[in-house]
Short mmCIF file of C-alpha atoms and ligand atoms in Angstrom, two decimals:
data_model
loop_
_atom_site.label_atom_id
_atom_site.label_comp_id
_atom_site.label_asym_id
_atom_site.label_seq_id
_atom_site.Cartn_x
_atom_site.Cartn_y
_atom_site.Cartn_z
CA UNK A 10 49.70 25.10 -47.85
CA UNK A 11 46.10 25.60 -48.59
CA UNK A 12 43.94 26.88 -45.81
CA UNK A 13 40.90 24.94 -47.24
CA UNK A 14 39.15 22.49 -44.94
CA UNK A 15 40.22 19.06 -45.90
CA UNK A 16 37.62 16.36 -45.59
CA UNK A 17 37.90 12.56 -45.57
CA UNK A 18 35.34 10.10 -46.66
CA UNK A 19 33.85 7.31 -44.19
CA UNK A 20 34.19 3.76 -45.04
CA UNK A 21 33.74 0.71 -42.66
CA UNK A 22 34.19 3.07 -39.70
CA UNK A 23 37.43 4.63 -40.84
CA UNK A 24 37.98 8.20 -42.23
CA UNK A 25 39.95 7.72 -45.48
CA UNK A 26 41.16 9.51 -48.45
CA UNK A 27 40.28 8.45 -51.94
CA UNK A 28 42.23 5.57 -53.13
CA UNK A 29 43.68 7.87 -55.95
CA UNK A 30 44.59 10.43 -53.23
CA UNK A 31 42.87 13.10 -55.27
CA UNK A 32 40.59 15.85 -54.10
CA UNK A 33 38.38 18.50 -55.57
CA UNK A 34 37.31 21.94 -54.30
CA UNK A 35 33.90 22.85 -53.03
CA UNK A 36 32.85 26.37 -53.60
CA UNK A 37 30.95 28.98 -51.49
CA UNK A 38 28.23 30.37 -53.79
CA UNK A 39 28.01 33.57 -51.93
CA UNK A 40 31.78 34.34 -52.31
CA UNK A 41 32.38 32.37 -55.41
CA UNK A 42 35.54 31.07 -53.79
CA UNK A 43 36.48 27.58 -52.86
CA UNK A 44 36.38 26.76 -49.00
CA UNK A 45 36.97 22.92 -48.67
CA UNK A 46 38.62 19.89 -50.29
CA UNK A 47 36.65 16.69 -50.72
CA UNK A 48 37.95 13.36 -51.76
CA UNK A 49 37.46 12.43 -55.33
CA UNK A 50 36.34 8.82 -54.95
CA UNK A 51 36.08 6.28 -57.74
CA UNK A 52 35.58 2.64 -58.47
CA UNK A 53 37.96 1.28 -55.87
CA UNK A 54 36.53 3.44 -52.98
CA UNK A 55 32.92 2.47 -54.22
CA UNK A 56 33.86 -1.34 -53.91
CA UNK A 57 35.48 -0.85 -50.63
CA UNK A 58 32.26 1.03 -49.15
CA UNK A 59 29.98 -1.59 -50.41
CA UNK A 60 31.95 -4.38 -48.96
CA UNK A 61 32.04 -2.71 -45.63
CA UNK A 62 28.23 -2.13 -45.95
CA UNK A 63 27.78 -5.76 -46.81
CA UNK A 64 29.91 -7.22 -43.82
CA UNK A 65 27.98 -4.81 -41.49
CA UNK A 66 24.79 -6.10 -42.77
CA UNK A 67 25.74 -9.78 -42.34
CA UNK A 68 27.48 -9.08 -39.12
CA UNK A 69 26.56 -6.59 -36.21
CA UNK A 70 23.48 -4.95 -37.76
CA UNK A 71 21.64 -8.15 -38.67
CA UNK A 72 22.25 -9.71 -35.31
CA UNK A 73 20.95 -6.39 -33.39
CA UNK A 74 17.45 -6.53 -32.19
CA UNK A 75 15.13 -4.10 -33.86
CA UNK A 76 14.41 -2.41 -30.66
CA UNK A 77 18.13 -1.84 -30.15
CA UNK A 78 18.40 -0.49 -33.68
CA UNK A 79 15.45 1.93 -33.18
CA UNK A 80 17.10 3.12 -29.95
CA UNK A 81 20.47 3.89 -31.84
CA UNK A 82 18.31 5.85 -34.45
CA UNK A 83 16.69 7.97 -31.60
CA UNK A 84 20.15 8.56 -30.20
CA UNK A 85 21.13 9.91 -33.58
CA UNK A 86 18.11 11.94 -33.58
CA UNK A 87 19.21 13.60 -30.38
CA UNK A 88 22.92 14.25 -31.82
CA UNK A 89 21.55 16.00 -34.81
CA UNK A 90 19.32 18.06 -32.87
CA UNK A 91 22.14 19.29 -30.72
CA UNK A 92 24.13 20.12 -33.87
CA UNK A 93 21.54 21.39 -36.06
CA UNK A 94 22.84 25.10 -36.36
CA UNK A 95 26.26 24.02 -36.91
CA UNK A 96 25.28 21.61 -39.62
CA UNK A 97 23.00 24.13 -41.33
CA UNK A 98 25.67 26.67 -41.45
CA UNK A 99 27.86 24.18 -43.36
CA UNK A 100 25.01 23.47 -45.78
CA UNK A 101 24.75 27.25 -46.55
CA UNK A 102 28.50 27.34 -47.17
CA UNK A 103 28.02 24.72 -49.87
CA UNK A 104 24.63 25.56 -51.41
CA UNK A 105 24.07 29.21 -50.61
CA UNK A 106 20.55 28.71 -49.45
CA UNK A 107 19.34 30.95 -46.70
CA UNK A 108 20.67 29.94 -43.13
CA UNK A 109 17.05 30.52 -41.74
CA UNK A 110 15.74 27.87 -44.29
CA UNK A 111 18.65 25.32 -43.76
CA UNK A 112 18.41 25.67 -40.06
CA UNK A 113 14.75 25.01 -39.84
CA UNK A 114 15.27 22.02 -42.30
CA UNK A 115 17.91 20.49 -40.18
CA UNK A 116 16.12 21.15 -36.89
CA UNK A 117 13.34 19.10 -38.52
CA UNK A 118 15.57 16.22 -39.66
CA UNK A 119 15.56 14.45 -36.12
CA UNK A 120 11.88 13.76 -36.62
CA UNK A 121 12.75 11.27 -39.26
CA UNK A 122 15.08 9.22 -37.13
CA UNK A 123 12.76 9.37 -34.26
CA UNK A 124 9.66 8.35 -36.56
CA UNK A 125 11.32 5.64 -38.35
CA UNK A 126 13.37 4.58 -35.30
CA UNK A 127 9.95 3.95 -33.63
CA UNK A 128 9.02 1.74 -36.58
CA UNK A 129 12.06 -0.55 -36.34
CA UNK A 130 10.54 -2.92 -34.03
CA UNK A 131 6.97 -2.75 -35.69
CA UNK A 132 7.85 -4.49 -38.94
CA UNK A 133 5.65 -7.68 -38.85
CA UNK A 134 4.89 -10.55 -41.07
CA UNK A 135 1.59 -12.57 -41.38
CA UNK A 136 0.35 -15.96 -40.74
CA UNK A 137 -1.67 -16.89 -43.76
CA UNK A 138 -4.31 -19.40 -44.52
CA UNK A 139 -3.43 -21.96 -46.91
CA UNK A 140 -5.50 -24.37 -49.40
CA UNK A 141 -2.92 -27.14 -48.47
CA UNK A 142 -3.62 -29.93 -45.86
CA UNK A 143 -1.33 -29.63 -42.74
CA UNK A 144 0.80 -26.74 -43.91
CA UNK A 145 1.75 -23.89 -41.85
CA UNK A 146 2.54 -20.71 -43.94
CA UNK A 147 3.92 -17.32 -42.79
CA UNK A 148 5.77 -14.44 -44.14
CA UNK A 149 8.77 -12.56 -43.10
CA UNK A 150 9.68 -8.97 -44.02
CA UNK A 151 13.27 -8.96 -44.50
CA UNK A 152 15.82 -6.10 -45.29
CA UNK A 153 17.32 -5.93 -49.03
CA UNK A 154 20.99 -5.54 -47.97
CA UNK A 155 23.18 -2.80 -49.01
CA UNK A 156 21.41 0.36 -50.10
CA UNK A 157 23.06 3.11 -52.12
CA UNK A 158 21.51 6.50 -51.45
CA UNK A 159 22.33 9.28 -53.91
CA UNK A 160 21.32 13.01 -52.96
CA UNK A 161 21.35 16.27 -54.67
CA UNK A 162 22.67 19.56 -53.36
CA UNK A 163 19.56 21.65 -52.52
CA UNK A 164 18.55 19.83 -49.23
CA UNK A 165 21.29 17.54 -48.45
CA UNK A 166 20.53 16.39 -44.79
CA UNK A 167 16.76 16.34 -45.22
CA UNK A 168 16.77 14.34 -48.27
CA UNK A 169 19.30 12.05 -46.75
CA UNK A 170 16.90 11.62 -43.99
CA UNK A 171 14.08 10.58 -46.21
CA UNK A 172 16.21 7.65 -47.39
CA UNK A 173 18.50 6.53 -44.53
CA UNK A 174 15.76 6.63 -41.66
CA UNK A 175 13.57 4.12 -43.31
CA UNK A 176 16.32 2.02 -44.74
CA UNK A 177 18.06 1.69 -41.40
CA UNK A 178 14.63 0.94 -39.70
CA UNK A 179 14.25 -1.84 -42.13
CA UNK A 180 17.54 -3.29 -41.17
CA UNK A 181 19.63 -2.49 -44.22
CA UNK A 182 23.27 -0.95 -44.34
CA UNK A 183 23.97 2.05 -46.49
CA UNK A 184 26.48 3.75 -48.77
CA UNK A 185 25.63 7.30 -49.08
CA UNK A 186 26.89 9.58 -52.08
CA UNK A 187 26.18 13.16 -51.54
CA UNK A 188 26.17 15.73 -54.35
CA UNK A 189 29.60 16.89 -55.56
CA UNK A 190 28.62 20.38 -54.85
CA UNK A 191 27.54 19.89 -51.05
CA UNK A 192 29.50 16.89 -49.54
CA UNK A 193 30.40 18.57 -46.32
CA UNK A 194 27.40 18.39 -44.32
CA UNK A 195 26.77 14.68 -45.06
CA UNK A 196 30.54 14.05 -43.92
CA UNK A 197 29.96 15.96 -40.77
CA UNK A 198 26.72 14.17 -40.19
CA UNK A 199 28.16 10.89 -40.79
CA UNK A 200 30.47 11.41 -37.65
CA UNK A 201 27.39 11.27 -35.56
CA UNK A 202 26.67 7.85 -36.36
CA UNK A 203 29.76 6.69 -34.52
CA UNK A 204 28.87 8.85 -31.69
CA UNK A 205 25.50 7.22 -31.36
CA UNK A 206 27.09 3.89 -31.26
CA UNK A 207 26.16 2.39 -34.72
CA UNK A 208 28.53 -0.44 -35.66
CA UNK A 209 31.20 0.53 -38.24
CA UNK A 210 30.29 -0.05 -41.74
CA UNK A 211 26.29 0.47 -41.10
CA UNK A 212 26.65 3.85 -42.77
CA UNK A 213 29.36 4.72 -45.08
CA UNK A 214 29.92 8.01 -47.13
CA UNK A 215 31.79 8.25 -50.38
CA UNK A 216 32.20 11.42 -52.19
CA UNK A 217 32.72 12.48 -55.70
CA UNK A 218 31.13 12.66 -59.11
CA UNK A 219 28.05 10.93 -60.53
CA UNK A 220 29.75 9.54 -63.54
CA UNK A 221 32.77 8.20 -61.49
CA UNK A 222 31.98 6.80 -57.99
CA UNK A 223 28.09 7.28 -58.34
CA UNK A 224 28.13 4.90 -61.36
CA UNK A 225 30.42 2.43 -59.83
CA UNK A 226 28.22 2.22 -56.73
CA UNK A 227 25.06 1.57 -58.66
CA UNK A 228 26.75 -1.15 -60.82
CA UNK A 229 28.24 -3.02 -57.88
CA UNK A 230 26.75 -6.47 -57.85
CA UNK A 231 26.45 -6.41 -54.00
CA UNK A 232 24.18 -3.48 -54.11
CA UNK A 233 20.53 -4.54 -53.63
CA UNK A 234 18.76 -0.98 -53.91
CA UNK A 235 19.38 2.25 -55.34
CA UNK A 236 17.47 5.33 -53.80
CA UNK A 237 18.13 8.31 -55.76
CA UNK A 238 17.17 11.95 -55.70
CA UNK A 239 18.13 14.35 -58.48
CA UNK A 240 17.41 15.46 -61.99
CA UNK A 241 15.44 13.59 -64.70
CA UNK A 242 18.26 12.97 -66.93
CA UNK A 243 20.66 11.48 -64.15
CA UNK A 244 17.66 9.57 -62.78
CA UNK A 245 17.17 7.93 -66.19
CA UNK A 246 20.65 6.87 -66.19
CA UNK A 247 20.65 5.39 -62.78
CA UNK A 248 17.27 3.50 -63.56
CA UNK A 249 18.91 2.08 -66.75
CA UNK A 250 22.35 1.12 -64.88
CA UNK A 251 20.49 -0.48 -61.99
CA UNK A 252 18.25 -2.46 -64.43
CA UNK A 253 21.45 -4.18 -65.66
CA UNK A 254 21.61 -5.87 -62.06
CA UNK A 255 17.79 -6.08 -61.54
CA UNK A 256 18.18 -3.78 -58.36
CA UNK A 257 15.28 -2.18 -56.81
CA UNK A 258 15.18 1.44 -57.48
CA UNK A 259 13.29 4.45 -56.18
CA UNK A 260 13.59 7.93 -57.86
CA UNK A 261 12.66 11.37 -56.69
CA UNK A 262 13.18 13.50 -59.72
CA UNK A 263 12.28 16.99 -61.03
CA UNK A 264 9.09 18.92 -61.27
CA UNK A 265 7.22 21.55 -63.10
CA UNK A 266 4.47 22.09 -60.70
CA UNK A 267 1.37 24.10 -61.26
CA UNK A 268 0.16 26.67 -58.59
CA UNK A 269 -3.49 27.32 -59.60
CA UNK A 270 -5.34 30.31 -58.32
CA UNK A 271 -9.11 30.38 -58.83
CA UNK A 272 -10.89 33.67 -58.96
CA UNK A 273 -12.78 33.03 -55.53
CA UNK A 274 -9.33 32.55 -53.92
CA UNK A 275 -8.23 34.97 -51.04
CA UNK A 276 -5.88 37.01 -53.20
CA UNK A 277 -3.53 37.81 -50.58
CA UNK A 278 -2.95 34.30 -49.29
CA UNK A 279 -2.54 33.09 -52.94
CA UNK A 280 0.18 35.81 -53.58
CA UNK A 281 2.04 34.66 -50.55
CA UNK A 282 1.70 31.01 -51.77
CA UNK A 283 3.00 31.91 -55.16
CA UNK A 284 5.92 33.84 -53.87
CA UNK A 285 6.87 31.05 -51.40
CA UNK A 286 6.35 28.35 -54.24
CA UNK A 287 9.10 30.00 -56.75
CA UNK A 288 11.28 32.36 -54.71
CA UNK A 289 11.94 30.30 -51.54
CA UNK A 290 15.46 28.72 -51.88
CA UNK A 291 15.91 30.82 -55.01
CA UNK A 292 13.42 28.44 -56.86
CA UNK A 293 15.82 25.39 -56.30
CA UNK A 294 13.38 22.98 -54.99
CA UNK A 295 11.93 20.10 -56.77
CA UNK A 296 8.33 21.25 -55.68
CA UNK A 297 8.86 24.76 -56.86
CA UNK A 298 5.50 26.25 -58.12
CA UNK A 299 7.16 27.31 -61.30
CA UNK A 300 3.86 27.41 -63.32
CA UNK A 301 1.50 29.88 -61.89
CA UNK A 302 -1.93 29.39 -63.53
CA UNK A 303 -4.50 32.51 -62.87
CA UNK A 304 -7.98 32.60 -63.78
CA UNK A 305 -8.60 35.22 -66.43
CA UNK A 306 -11.17 37.10 -64.32
CA UNK A 307 -8.65 38.13 -61.62
CA UNK A 308 -5.39 38.10 -63.66
CA UNK A 309 -4.81 41.88 -63.57
CA UNK A 310 -5.61 42.51 -59.96
CA UNK A 311 -3.64 39.36 -59.00
CA UNK A 312 -0.44 40.34 -61.07
CA UNK A 313 -0.49 43.84 -59.62
CA UNK A 314 -0.56 42.41 -56.11
CA UNK A 315 2.18 39.78 -56.98
CA UNK A 316 4.50 42.17 -58.52
CA UNK A 317 4.27 44.50 -55.69
CA UNK A 318 5.18 41.86 -53.19
CA UNK A 319 7.74 40.11 -55.26
CA UNK A 320 9.61 43.53 -55.66
CA UNK A 321 10.28 43.64 -51.95
CA UNK A 322 12.39 40.51 -52.03
CA UNK A 323 15.84 41.59 -50.66
CA UNK A 324 18.81 39.62 -52.13
CA UNK A 325 22.05 39.20 -50.11
CA UNK A 326 24.11 37.09 -47.75
CA UNK A 327 22.33 33.83 -47.10
CA UNK A 328 23.71 33.98 -43.52
CA UNK A 329 21.86 37.31 -42.60
CA UNK A 330 18.33 37.04 -41.03
CA UNK A 331 17.12 39.92 -43.18
CA UNK A 332 18.15 38.44 -46.50
CA UNK A 333 15.06 36.90 -48.34
CA UNK A 334 16.73 35.44 -51.61
CA UNK A 335 20.15 33.93 -51.68
CA UNK A 336 22.46 32.93 -54.61
CA UNK A 337 22.15 29.82 -56.57
CA UNK A 338 24.14 26.84 -55.70
CA UNK A 339 26.42 26.39 -58.49
CA UNK A 340 27.93 28.22 -61.36
CA UNK A 341 26.63 25.92 -64.05
CA UNK A 342 23.16 26.24 -62.60
CA UNK A 343 23.49 30.09 -62.49
CA UNK A 344 24.27 30.07 -66.18
CA UNK A 345 21.52 27.50 -67.02
CA UNK A 346 18.96 29.89 -65.45
CA UNK A 347 20.18 32.83 -67.25
CA UNK A 348 19.98 30.76 -70.41
CA UNK A 349 16.44 29.89 -69.79
CA UNK A 350 15.56 33.50 -69.26
CA UNK A 351 16.90 34.23 -72.75
CA UNK A 352 14.92 31.29 -74.14
CA UNK A 353 11.55 32.56 -72.56
CA UNK A 354 12.32 36.04 -73.98
CA UNK A 355 12.90 34.57 -77.40
CA UNK A 356 9.67 32.61 -77.21
CA UNK A 357 7.72 35.63 -76.61
CA UNK A 358 7.06 35.43 -72.88
CA UNK A 359 6.73 38.91 -71.37
CA UNK A 360 9.10 39.59 -68.74
CA UNK A 361 7.51 41.77 -66.01
CA UNK A 362 10.14 41.37 -63.27
CA UNK A 363 13.78 40.72 -63.23
CA UNK A 364 15.10 38.90 -66.08
CA UNK A 365 18.88 39.02 -65.53
CA UNK A 366 21.87 38.47 -63.26
CA UNK A 367 21.30 39.58 -59.47
CA UNK A 368 23.88 42.26 -58.33
CA UNK A 369 24.14 45.02 -55.95
CA UNK A 370 26.28 45.86 -52.77
CA UNK A 371 24.69 42.96 -50.87
CA UNK A 372 25.39 40.38 -53.56
CA UNK A 373 29.17 40.58 -53.52
CA UNK A 374 30.63 38.08 -56.05
CA UNK A 375 27.87 35.60 -55.44
CA UNK A 376 25.96 33.63 -58.03
CA UNK A 377 22.68 35.57 -57.92
CA UNK A 378 19.75 35.64 -60.38
CA UNK A 379 17.09 38.32 -60.04
CA UNK A 380 13.57 37.08 -58.95
CA UNK A 381 11.89 36.82 -62.40
CA UNK A 382 8.36 36.64 -63.64
CA UNK A 383 7.16 36.21 -67.04
CA UNK A 384 3.45 36.84 -67.92
CA UNK A 385 1.49 35.84 -71.03
CA UNK A 386 3.30 32.43 -70.97
CA UNK A 387 1.76 29.60 -73.17
CA UNK A 388 2.01 26.05 -71.79
CA UNK A 389 3.71 24.87 -74.90
CA UNK A 390 6.86 27.06 -74.31
CA UNK A 391 9.91 25.51 -73.14
CA UNK A 392 9.84 27.83 -70.14
CA UNK A 393 6.52 26.27 -69.16
CA UNK A 394 7.58 22.69 -69.82
CA UNK A 395 11.10 22.34 -68.66
CA UNK A 396 12.60 22.54 -65.11
CA UNK A 397 14.59 25.73 -64.68
CA UNK A 398 15.49 25.20 -60.90
CA UNK A 399 15.86 28.84 -60.30
CA UNK A 400 13.75 31.92 -59.09
CA UNK A 401 11.83 32.08 -62.66
CA UNK A 402 8.04 32.03 -62.61
CA UNK A 403 5.83 31.48 -65.69
CA UNK A 404 2.38 32.92 -65.29
CA UNK A 405 -0.29 31.26 -67.51
CA UNK A 406 -4.07 32.28 -67.87
CA UNK A 407 -6.85 29.86 -67.60
CA UNK A 408 -10.92 30.27 -68.21
CA UNK A 409 -12.22 27.60 -66.17
CA UNK A 410 -11.68 24.43 -64.25
CA UNK A 411 -11.66 22.23 -67.14
CA UNK A 412 -8.85 24.33 -68.84
CA UNK A 413 -6.92 24.44 -65.55
CA UNK A 414 -6.71 20.61 -65.40
CA UNK A 415 -5.82 20.54 -69.00
CA UNK A 416 -2.79 22.97 -68.76
CA UNK A 417 -1.82 21.71 -65.16
CA UNK A 418 -1.53 18.07 -66.52
CA UNK A 419 0.06 18.84 -69.85
CA UNK A 420 3.68 18.40 -68.87
CA UNK A 421 5.96 15.38 -68.38
CA UNK A 422 6.29 16.00 -64.72
CA UNK A 423 3.93 15.29 -61.83
CA UNK A 424 5.40 15.91 -58.48
CA UNK A 425 3.31 18.64 -56.66
CA UNK A 426 0.51 21.09 -57.21
CA UNK A 427 -1.27 23.88 -55.39
CA UNK A 428 -4.90 25.02 -55.65
CA UNK A 429 -6.26 28.14 -54.22
CA UNK A 430 -9.94 28.41 -53.94
CA UNK A 431 -12.72 28.97 -51.28
CA UNK A 432 -14.73 26.32 -52.93
CA UNK A 433 -14.13 22.79 -51.34
CA UNK A 434 -15.91 21.06 -53.98
CA UNK A 435 -13.79 22.59 -56.61
CA UNK A 436 -10.71 21.72 -54.38
CA UNK A 437 -11.66 17.97 -54.06
CA UNK A 438 -12.30 17.73 -57.89
CA UNK A 439 -8.86 19.21 -58.58
CA UNK A 440 -7.18 17.05 -56.07
CA UNK A 441 -8.72 14.06 -57.70
CA UNK A 442 -7.90 15.07 -61.29
CA UNK A 443 -4.39 16.66 -61.02
CA UNK A 444 -1.67 14.07 -61.99
CA UNK A 445 0.78 14.93 -59.12
CA UNK A 446 2.12 13.09 -56.00
CA UNK A 447 1.08 15.99 -53.74
CA UNK A 448 -1.73 18.35 -53.87
CA UNK A 449 -1.85 21.51 -51.66
CA UNK A 450 -4.98 23.32 -51.17
CA UNK A 451 -4.72 27.02 -49.96
CA UNK A 452 -1.10 26.17 -48.82
CA UNK A 453 2.06 25.32 -50.64
CA UNK A 454 5.45 23.58 -49.93
CA UNK A 455 4.62 21.56 -46.92
CA UNK A 456 6.37 18.30 -46.35
CA UNK A 457 6.47 15.99 -43.38
CA UNK A 458 8.07 12.58 -42.17
CA UNK A 459 4.42 11.38 -41.78
CA UNK A 460 2.99 11.90 -45.28
CA UNK A 461 3.96 10.17 -48.46
CA UNK A 462 6.01 12.22 -50.87
CA UNK A 463 6.92 11.33 -54.52
CA UNK A 464 6.17 11.83 -58.15
CA UNK A 465 3.77 10.80 -60.97
CA UNK A 466 4.97 10.58 -64.50
CA UNK A 467 8.59 11.72 -64.98
CA UNK A 468 8.83 12.91 -61.53
CA UNK A 469 9.85 9.60 -60.10
CA UNK A 470 9.10 6.02 -58.88
CA UNK A 471 8.15 5.14 -55.37
CA UNK A 472 7.22 7.17 -52.39
CA UNK A 473 9.28 8.55 -49.35
CA UNK A 474 7.93 9.34 -45.83
CA UNK A 475 5.01 7.92 -44.06
CA UNK A 476 4.79 4.44 -42.68
CA UNK A 477 4.86 2.81 -46.12
CA UNK A 478 8.26 4.20 -46.81
CA UNK A 479 9.79 1.32 -44.70
CA UNK A 480 8.22 -1.14 -47.13
CA UNK A 481 10.37 0.23 -50.06
CA UNK A 482 13.32 -1.18 -48.13
CA UNK A 483 11.93 -4.72 -47.32
CA UNK A 484 11.45 -7.75 -49.23
CA UNK A 485 8.70 -10.61 -48.42
CA UNK A 486 9.76 -14.08 -47.75
CA UNK A 487 7.06 -16.90 -47.71
CA UNK A 488 7.87 -19.70 -45.37
CA UNK A 489 6.16 -23.22 -45.78
CA UNK A 490 6.10 -25.60 -43.01
CA UNK A 491 4.90 -29.19 -43.57
CA UNK A 492 3.23 -30.58 -40.35
CA UNK A 493 2.24 -33.90 -41.68
CA UNK A 494 3.95 -37.02 -40.46
CA UNK A 495 4.91 -38.15 -44.03
CA UNK A 496 5.59 -36.65 -47.36
CA UNK A 497 3.35 -38.02 -50.04
CA UNK A 498 5.00 -40.29 -52.82
CA UNK A 499 5.72 -37.75 -55.81
CA UNK A 500 4.95 -40.26 -58.35
CA UNK A 501 1.31 -40.48 -57.29
CA UNK A 502 -0.67 -37.42 -58.21
CA UNK A 503 -3.83 -36.10 -56.43
P1 LIG B 26 21.76 15.80 -60.45
O1 LIG B 26 20.86 14.74 -61.06
O2 LIG B 26 22.79 16.47 -61.30
O3 LIG B 26 22.55 15.07 -59.27
C1 LIG B 26 22.01 14.44 -58.20
C2 LIG B 26 22.82 13.33 -57.67
O4 LIG B 26 23.22 12.46 -58.54
C3 LIG B 26 24.26 13.95 -57.19
O5 LIG B 26 24.78 13.15 -56.07
C4 LIG B 26 25.13 13.50 -58.54
O6 LIG B 26 26.50 13.31 -58.33
C5 LIG B 26 24.48 12.22 -58.82
N1 LIG B 26 24.69 11.61 -60.16
C6 LIG B 26 24.58 12.16 -61.26
N2 LIG B 26 24.84 11.42 -62.41
C7 LIG B 26 25.03 10.05 -61.78
C8 LIG B 26 25.19 8.88 -62.25
N3 LIG B 26 25.43 8.52 -63.66
N4 LIG B 26 25.32 7.77 -61.40
C9 LIG B 26 25.02 7.86 -60.18
N5 LIG B 26 24.92 9.17 -59.45
C10 LIG B 26 24.78 10.27 -60.41
O7 LIG B 26 20.87 16.58 -59.66
P2 LIG B 26 21.16 18.15 -58.88
O8 LIG B 26 21.50 19.18 -59.83
O9 LIG B 26 22.15 17.88 -57.75
O10 LIG B 26 19.56 18.32 -58.15
C11 LIG B 26 18.72 18.94 -58.70
C12 LIG B 26 17.71 18.19 -59.21
O11 LIG B 26 17.15 17.23 -58.24
C13 LIG B 26 16.49 18.87 -59.76
O12 LIG B 26 16.04 18.19 -61.00
C14 LIG B 26 15.46 18.69 -58.68
O13 LIG B 26 14.04 18.78 -59.23
C15 LIG B 26 15.83 17.34 -58.15
N6 LIG B 26 15.38 17.12 -56.71
C16 LIG B 26 14.28 16.34 -56.65
C17 LIG B 26 13.58 16.09 -55.36
C18 LIG B 26 12.60 15.17 -55.17
O14 LIG B 26 12.35 14.85 -53.89
N7 LIG B 26 11.84 14.87 -56.05
C19 LIG B 26 14.46 16.81 -54.35
C20 LIG B 26 15.36 17.69 -54.42
C21 LIG B 26 15.91 17.90 -55.75
#
């Protein structure tokens, strides 16, 4: 008998095995060993979950007043707050990120359910003027129906909140599909919906692989919208599949974000911003500042300080408070990062820090990569163009503002960017010209439930967070009412 924790998925308020009865193992990246078993759902489970969500949408959820819906969401927020540390520890066991980071993320998650819960009863239509005599015209903002939310492994509950909170506020029901690498925290979180008093079927969770249960969900004819966060390749596939059923789609994809340091910047602050941008979460964030653009004039001084600081990074057990860099989340990801390091060396980039597998007494059997910095990178190199999703920084020099913009925008992605300067005119010009959904000036890596987040170009479609995020889960209906006593003869025009 295995001593692994055995999870079930949640369909229509019932905890269930996959129809096939199959499970797969989930691994702890710090020990390299499996710790839990997760149901391997497929097409039949996807169909059951969508039917349950559709029944809840047409039944108890639709008849619930928006104020009551909002109150349930706020109750959920309180339950998440009370369980934040337990949920965060589960996330660390699955994705290996630092407990300190995951705990602060999960403690932040309730804000999404409070904020969007507060919006649930503020979704308004409009009365419109018309050019028709004796006609009254108004709009209703209505939910779409069943929403499928697909999430990646790096920040499971935070990225779930980006999707679930506005979708519920708008009156939709949901089928969640977490990453196959990090299903546990989403399943534990799902149990809180029942505790909060949500009707069964409003939120369902099916687990398994993208090509199996994920694909089946997206193809299901009763799904109205797909909201996806993940890699560019999967995102393209999801977009194309959803197009077959004319489903509404939002995509949050990858990035190759420029973090740009001008010569007049406060160097010590910019060094901190550069380090936070790439080594936090071992570089496994979509907004990683993986291209560091440094103005020629300060390049040498900046690099000395950057290297001195980066060398102090302590690798180790992600649960320990003195660890600064944890393992990477998956074995394939570990190999992919090491492969990219070899690609960069082969392309002629100069490795000035790290450049290999992380090891040492505190690393155990974990999947570690050394914090790695390449200098003298050209923006044409693959290491500057492709998302590595690991602790690998490419340093690129620039002469002036014009060249900084040219380099910064010369990638397929456009998720985020950072600008370090004391010249606010320069900062404003840069923020106008950077092709990115987020520009941070003299800071890096901030997100909030209050502020729109999303990508330009291949980094995605649509925006999450902020009040408008609710609109992405609504459709508008125009209602026309004839107030005249008689309907005109249709054979007489004019
Ligand atoms: P991934 O694309 O491999 O997987 C993401 C999710 O999509 C998983 O749940 C996976 O099972 C599912 N999936 C994969 N193929 C599918 C298919 N054919 N049909 C349906 N679902 C499918 O990404 P990942 O490796 O888990 O996460 C890392 C990627 O996510 C990086 O590229 C990162 O930049 C991106 N990301 C983006 C954001 C953002 O907000 N823009 C945030 C975090 C991560």
